[in-house]
mmCIF file of C-alpha atoms in Angstrom:
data_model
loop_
_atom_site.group_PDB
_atom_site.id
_atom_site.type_symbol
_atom_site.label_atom_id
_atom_site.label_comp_id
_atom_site.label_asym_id
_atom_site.label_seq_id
_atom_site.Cartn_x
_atom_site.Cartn_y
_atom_site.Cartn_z
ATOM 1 C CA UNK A 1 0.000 0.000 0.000
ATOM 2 C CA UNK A 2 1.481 3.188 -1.168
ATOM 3 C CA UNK A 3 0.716 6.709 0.615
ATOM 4 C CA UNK A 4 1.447 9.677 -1.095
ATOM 5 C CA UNK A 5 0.846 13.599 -0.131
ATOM 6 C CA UNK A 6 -0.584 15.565 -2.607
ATOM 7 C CA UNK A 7 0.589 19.259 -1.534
ATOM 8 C CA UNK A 8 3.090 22.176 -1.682
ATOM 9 C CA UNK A 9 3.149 22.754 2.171
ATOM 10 C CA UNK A 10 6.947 21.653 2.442
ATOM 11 C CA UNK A 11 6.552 22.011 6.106
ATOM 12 C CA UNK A 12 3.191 19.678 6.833
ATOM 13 C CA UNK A 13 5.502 17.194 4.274
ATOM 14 C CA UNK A 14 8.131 17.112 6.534
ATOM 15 C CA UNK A 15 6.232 16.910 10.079
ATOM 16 C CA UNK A 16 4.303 13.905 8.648
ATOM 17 C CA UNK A 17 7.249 12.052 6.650
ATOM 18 C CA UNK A 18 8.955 12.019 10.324
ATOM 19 C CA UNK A 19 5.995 10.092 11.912
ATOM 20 C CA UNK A 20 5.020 7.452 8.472
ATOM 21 C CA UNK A 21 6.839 6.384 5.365
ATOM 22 C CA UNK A 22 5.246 8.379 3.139
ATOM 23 C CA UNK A 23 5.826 6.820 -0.212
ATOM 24 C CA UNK A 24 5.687 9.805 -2.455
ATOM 25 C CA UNK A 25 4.411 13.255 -3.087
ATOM 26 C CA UNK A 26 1.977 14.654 -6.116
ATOM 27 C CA UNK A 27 1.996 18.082 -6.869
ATOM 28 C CA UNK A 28 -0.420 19.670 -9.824
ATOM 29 C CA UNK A 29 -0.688 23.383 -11.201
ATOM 30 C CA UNK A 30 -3.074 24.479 -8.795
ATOM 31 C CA UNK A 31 -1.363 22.829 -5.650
ATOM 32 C CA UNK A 32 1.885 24.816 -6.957
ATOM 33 C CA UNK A 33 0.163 28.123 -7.927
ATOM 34 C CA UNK A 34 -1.082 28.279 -4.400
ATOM 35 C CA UNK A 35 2.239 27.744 -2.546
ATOM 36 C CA UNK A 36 3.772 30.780 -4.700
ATOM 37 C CA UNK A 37 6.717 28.690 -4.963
ATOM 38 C CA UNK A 38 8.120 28.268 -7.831
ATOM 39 C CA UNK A 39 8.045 24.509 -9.244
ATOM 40 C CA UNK A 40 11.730 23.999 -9.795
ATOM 41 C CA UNK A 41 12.452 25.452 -6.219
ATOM 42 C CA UNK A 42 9.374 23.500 -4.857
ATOM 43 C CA UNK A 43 10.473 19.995 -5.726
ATOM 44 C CA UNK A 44 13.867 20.123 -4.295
ATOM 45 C CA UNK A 45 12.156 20.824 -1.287
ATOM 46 C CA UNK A 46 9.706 18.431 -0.876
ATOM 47 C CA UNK A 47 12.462 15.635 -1.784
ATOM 48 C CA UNK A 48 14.546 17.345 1.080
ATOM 49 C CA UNK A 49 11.473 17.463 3.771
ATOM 50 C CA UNK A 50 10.619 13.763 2.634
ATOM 51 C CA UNK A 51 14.862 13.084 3.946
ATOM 52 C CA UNK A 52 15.989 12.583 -0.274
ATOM 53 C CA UNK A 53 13.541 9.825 -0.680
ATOM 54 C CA UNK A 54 10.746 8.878 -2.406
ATOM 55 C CA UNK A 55 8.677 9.714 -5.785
ATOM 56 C CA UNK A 56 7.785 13.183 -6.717
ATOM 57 C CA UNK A 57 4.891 13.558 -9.139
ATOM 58 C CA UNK A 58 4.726 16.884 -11.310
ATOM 59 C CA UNK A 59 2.404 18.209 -14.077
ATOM 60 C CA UNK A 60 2.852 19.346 -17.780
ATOM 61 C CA UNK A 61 1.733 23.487 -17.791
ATOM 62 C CA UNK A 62 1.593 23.603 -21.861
ATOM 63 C CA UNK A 63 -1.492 23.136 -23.383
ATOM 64 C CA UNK A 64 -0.214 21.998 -26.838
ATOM 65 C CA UNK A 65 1.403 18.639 -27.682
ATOM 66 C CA UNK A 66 4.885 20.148 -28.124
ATOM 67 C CA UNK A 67 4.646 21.988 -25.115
ATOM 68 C CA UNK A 68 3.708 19.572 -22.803
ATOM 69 C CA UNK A 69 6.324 17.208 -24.141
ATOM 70 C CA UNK A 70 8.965 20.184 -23.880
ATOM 71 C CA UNK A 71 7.649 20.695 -20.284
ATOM 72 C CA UNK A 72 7.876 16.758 -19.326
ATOM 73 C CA UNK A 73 11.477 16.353 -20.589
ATOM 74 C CA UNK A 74 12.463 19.718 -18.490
ATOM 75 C CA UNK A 75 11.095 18.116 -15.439
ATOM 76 C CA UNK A 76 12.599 14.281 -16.169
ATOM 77 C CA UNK A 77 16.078 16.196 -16.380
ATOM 78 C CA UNK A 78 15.949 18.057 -13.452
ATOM 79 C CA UNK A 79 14.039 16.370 -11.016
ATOM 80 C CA UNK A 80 15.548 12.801 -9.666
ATOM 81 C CA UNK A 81 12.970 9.876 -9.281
ATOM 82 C CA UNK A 82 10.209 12.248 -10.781
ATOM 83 C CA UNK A 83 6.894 10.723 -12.673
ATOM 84 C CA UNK A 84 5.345 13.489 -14.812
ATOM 85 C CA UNK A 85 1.761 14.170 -14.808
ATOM 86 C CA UNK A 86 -0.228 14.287 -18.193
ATOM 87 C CA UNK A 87 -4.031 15.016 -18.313
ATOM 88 C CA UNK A 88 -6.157 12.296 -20.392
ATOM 89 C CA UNK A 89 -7.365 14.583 -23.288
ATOM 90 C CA UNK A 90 -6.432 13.865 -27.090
ATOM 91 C CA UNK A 91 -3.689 15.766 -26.878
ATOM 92 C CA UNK A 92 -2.285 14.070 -23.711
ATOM 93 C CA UNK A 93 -2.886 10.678 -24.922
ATOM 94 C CA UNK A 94 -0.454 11.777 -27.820
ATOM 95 C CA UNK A 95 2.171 13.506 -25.324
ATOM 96 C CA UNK A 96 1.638 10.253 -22.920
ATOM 97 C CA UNK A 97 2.381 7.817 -26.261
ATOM 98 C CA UNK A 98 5.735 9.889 -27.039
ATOM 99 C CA UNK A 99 6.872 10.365 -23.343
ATOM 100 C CA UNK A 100 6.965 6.688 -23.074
ATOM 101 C CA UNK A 101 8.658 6.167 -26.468
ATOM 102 C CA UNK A 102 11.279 8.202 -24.414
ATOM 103 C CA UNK A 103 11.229 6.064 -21.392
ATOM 104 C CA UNK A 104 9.855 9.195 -19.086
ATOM 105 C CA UNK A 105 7.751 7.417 -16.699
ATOM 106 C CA UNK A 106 4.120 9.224 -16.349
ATOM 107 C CA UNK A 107 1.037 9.208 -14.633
ATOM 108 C CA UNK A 108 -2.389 9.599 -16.212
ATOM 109 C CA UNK A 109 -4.144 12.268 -14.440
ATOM 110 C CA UNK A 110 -7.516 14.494 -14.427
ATOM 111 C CA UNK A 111 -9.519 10.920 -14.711
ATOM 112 C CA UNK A 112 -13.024 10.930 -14.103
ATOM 113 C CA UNK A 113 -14.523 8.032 -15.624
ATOM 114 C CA UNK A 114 -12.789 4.233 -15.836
ATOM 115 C CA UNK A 115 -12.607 3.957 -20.074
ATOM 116 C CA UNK A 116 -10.547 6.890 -20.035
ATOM 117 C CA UNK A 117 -8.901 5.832 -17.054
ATOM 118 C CA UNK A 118 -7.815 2.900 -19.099
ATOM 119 C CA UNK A 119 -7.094 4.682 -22.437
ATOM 120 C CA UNK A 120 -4.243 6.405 -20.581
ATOM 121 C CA UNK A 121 -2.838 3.786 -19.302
ATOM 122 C CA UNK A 122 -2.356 1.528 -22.605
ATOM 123 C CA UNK A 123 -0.905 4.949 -24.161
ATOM 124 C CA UNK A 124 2.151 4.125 -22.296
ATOM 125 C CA UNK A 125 1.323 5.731 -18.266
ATOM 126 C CA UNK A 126 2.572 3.910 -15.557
ATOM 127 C CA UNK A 127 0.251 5.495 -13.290
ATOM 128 C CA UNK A 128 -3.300 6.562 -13.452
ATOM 129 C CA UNK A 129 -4.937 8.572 -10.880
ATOM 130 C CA UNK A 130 -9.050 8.955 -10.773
ATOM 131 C CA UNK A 131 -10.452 12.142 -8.973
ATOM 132 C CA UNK A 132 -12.983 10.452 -6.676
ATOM 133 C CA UNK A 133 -14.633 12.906 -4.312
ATOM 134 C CA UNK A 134 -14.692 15.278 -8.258
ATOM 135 C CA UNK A 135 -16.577 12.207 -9.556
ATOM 136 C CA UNK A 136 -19.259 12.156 -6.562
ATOM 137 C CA UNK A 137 -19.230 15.866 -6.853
ATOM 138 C CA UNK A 138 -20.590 15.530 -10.286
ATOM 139 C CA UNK A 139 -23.411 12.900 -9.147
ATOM 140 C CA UNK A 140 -21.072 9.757 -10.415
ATOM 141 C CA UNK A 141 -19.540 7.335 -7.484
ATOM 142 C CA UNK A 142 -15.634 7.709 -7.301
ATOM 143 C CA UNK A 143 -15.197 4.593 -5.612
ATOM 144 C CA UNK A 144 -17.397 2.527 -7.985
ATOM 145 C CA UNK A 145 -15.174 3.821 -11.229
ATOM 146 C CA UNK A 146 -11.861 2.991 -8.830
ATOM 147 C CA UNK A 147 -13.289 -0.130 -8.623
ATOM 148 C CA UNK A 148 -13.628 -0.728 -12.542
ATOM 149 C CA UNK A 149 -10.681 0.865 -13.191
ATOM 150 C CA UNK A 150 -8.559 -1.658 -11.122
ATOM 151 C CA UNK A 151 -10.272 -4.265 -12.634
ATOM 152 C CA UNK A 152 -9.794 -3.329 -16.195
ATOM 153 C CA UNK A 153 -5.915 -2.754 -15.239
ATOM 154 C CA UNK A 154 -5.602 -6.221 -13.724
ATOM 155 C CA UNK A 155 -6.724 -7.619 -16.910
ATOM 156 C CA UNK A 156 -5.800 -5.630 -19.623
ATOM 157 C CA UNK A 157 -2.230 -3.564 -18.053
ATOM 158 C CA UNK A 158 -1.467 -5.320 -14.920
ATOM 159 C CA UNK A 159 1.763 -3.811 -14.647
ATOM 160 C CA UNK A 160 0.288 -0.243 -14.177
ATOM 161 C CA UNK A 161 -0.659 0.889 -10.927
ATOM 162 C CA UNK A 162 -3.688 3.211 -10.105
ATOM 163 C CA UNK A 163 -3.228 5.833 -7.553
ATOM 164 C CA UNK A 164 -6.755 7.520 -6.325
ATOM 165 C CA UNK A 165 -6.664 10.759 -5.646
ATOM 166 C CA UNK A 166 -9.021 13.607 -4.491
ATOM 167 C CA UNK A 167 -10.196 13.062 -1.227
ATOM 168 C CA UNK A 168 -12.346 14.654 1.041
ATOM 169 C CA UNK A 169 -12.457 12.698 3.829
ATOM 170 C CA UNK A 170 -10.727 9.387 5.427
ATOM 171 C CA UNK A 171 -13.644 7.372 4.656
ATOM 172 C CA UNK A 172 -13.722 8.042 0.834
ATOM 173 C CA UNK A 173 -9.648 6.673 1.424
ATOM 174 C CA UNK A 174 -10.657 3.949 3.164
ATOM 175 C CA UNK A 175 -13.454 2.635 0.513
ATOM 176 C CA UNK A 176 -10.879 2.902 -1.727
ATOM 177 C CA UNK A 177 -8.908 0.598 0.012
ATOM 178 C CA UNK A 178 -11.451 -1.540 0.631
ATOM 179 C CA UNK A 179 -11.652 -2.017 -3.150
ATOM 180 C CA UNK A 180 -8.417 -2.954 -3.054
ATOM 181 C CA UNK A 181 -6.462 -0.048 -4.587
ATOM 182 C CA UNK A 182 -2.731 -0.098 -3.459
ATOM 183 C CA UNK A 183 -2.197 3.765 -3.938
ATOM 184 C CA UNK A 184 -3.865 6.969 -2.980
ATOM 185 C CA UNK A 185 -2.631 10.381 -2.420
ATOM 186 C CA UNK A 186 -4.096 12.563 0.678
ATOM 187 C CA UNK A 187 -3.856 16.286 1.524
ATOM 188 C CA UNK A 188 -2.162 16.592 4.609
ATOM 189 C CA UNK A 189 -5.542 18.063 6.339
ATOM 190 C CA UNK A 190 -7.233 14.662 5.549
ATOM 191 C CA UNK A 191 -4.347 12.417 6.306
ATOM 192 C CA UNK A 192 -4.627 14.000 9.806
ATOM 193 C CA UNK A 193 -8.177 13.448 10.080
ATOM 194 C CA UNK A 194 -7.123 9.575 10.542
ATOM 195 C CA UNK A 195 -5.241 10.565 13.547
ATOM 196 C CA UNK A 196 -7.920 13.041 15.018
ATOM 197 C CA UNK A 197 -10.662 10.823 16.820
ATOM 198 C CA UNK A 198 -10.682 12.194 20.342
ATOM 199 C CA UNK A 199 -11.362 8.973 21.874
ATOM 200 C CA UNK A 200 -7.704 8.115 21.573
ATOM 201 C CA UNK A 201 -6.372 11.130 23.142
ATOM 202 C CA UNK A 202 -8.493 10.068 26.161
ATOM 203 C CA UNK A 203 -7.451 6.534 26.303
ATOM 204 C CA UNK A 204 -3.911 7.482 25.822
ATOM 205 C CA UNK A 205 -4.784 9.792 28.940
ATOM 206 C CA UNK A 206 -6.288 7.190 31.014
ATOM 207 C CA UNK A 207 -3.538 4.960 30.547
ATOM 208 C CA UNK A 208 -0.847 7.239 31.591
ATOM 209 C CA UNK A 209 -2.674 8.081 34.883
ATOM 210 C CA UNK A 210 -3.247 5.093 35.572
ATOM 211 C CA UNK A 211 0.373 4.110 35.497
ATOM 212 C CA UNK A 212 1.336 7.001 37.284
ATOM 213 C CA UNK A 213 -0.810 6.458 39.908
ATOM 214 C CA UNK A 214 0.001 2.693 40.462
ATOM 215 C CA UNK A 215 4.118 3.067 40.260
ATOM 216 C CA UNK A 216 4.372 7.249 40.261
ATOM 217 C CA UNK A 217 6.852 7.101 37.455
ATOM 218 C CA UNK A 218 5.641 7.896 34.081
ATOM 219 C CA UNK A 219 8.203 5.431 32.212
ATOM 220 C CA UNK A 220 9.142 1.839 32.831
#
């Protein structure tokens, strides 16, 4: 099972790579443009606060073919262990073909629906990610075209590995995992929210105090 951060918080990276393995980190246009920080700054970064490990995902800006390919080989070169991000459109099933005629590993992105989920992945993407709390937004069921997806994959690519991404709560994650997906990326705000039931804190309480008040030492 692989966790990833998607973000551009270097800082909420770093506290939570020092408590979990976090596998990887995905970064998109948006993401970036809201940091302020400048992509080619930003990764170096985020590979530092994750201790120079793991897999750092980053999207094409272009909008035309040549662009985008321009803009994936300037990332490949520069970035160590980097998987670039290429939305499924016409145009990025064309840049996806020729990126992996050039051995640049990529992940299909901006997936809503499992057919074009697929069509990504047999244009040469390693990775595909589908948006699943975008998908329920839009009255479809993100976990039910996860589901499809991996199933199509296992028969038709199973090499490729399907990330989900877009969650708005632990729950949606979990459902997910239920399916039996083996990747998903989580903002940092709802990777907390699997820490955050109160009912631990109050165990954890209890316990100490108990302890404390049997042997009045607060280690063994």
């Amino acid at each position: 099972m692989k966790i990833l951060l998607d973000t551009s918080d270097v800082q909420a990276i770093k506290r939570i790579a020092a408590t979990f393995p976090v596998w990887g980190v995905t970064t998109n246009p948006a993401i970036v443009a809201t940091g302020r920080v400048q992509l080619f700054d930003l990764l170096p970064a985020i590979r530092d606060a994750l201790g120079g490990k793991g897999t750092l995902f980053a999207q094409v800006i272009s909008s035309s073919v040549e662009g985008m390919i321009t803009d994936a080989q300037k990332l490949y070169e520069r970035v160590d262990n980097l998987v670039v991000k290429v939305p499924v459109t016409p145009k990025g099933l064309q840049v996806i073909k020729e990126l992996s005629a050039q051995n640049i590993p990529t992940l299909a992105t901006a997936v809503y629906g499992s057919a074009q989920g697929l069509l990504g992945i047999l244009a040469g993407a390693k990775y595909v990610s589908p948006y699943v709390s975008r998908i329920d937004a839009q009255g479809g069921n993100g976990p039910e075209v996860v589901s499809e997806l991996q199933s199509l994959l296992s028969m038709h690519a199973p090499e490729s590995e399907l990330i989900a991404a877009s969650f708005k709560s632990p729950r949606q994650a979990l459902e997910c995992m239920l399916i039996g997906c083996k990747g998903i990326t989580l903002s940092p705000e709802v990777f907390d929210l699997f820490l955050a039931d109160p009912a631990v804190a109050i165990a954890v309480t209890q316990f100490e105090e108990k302890w404390k008040g049997a042997f009045s030492t607060d280690c063994l």
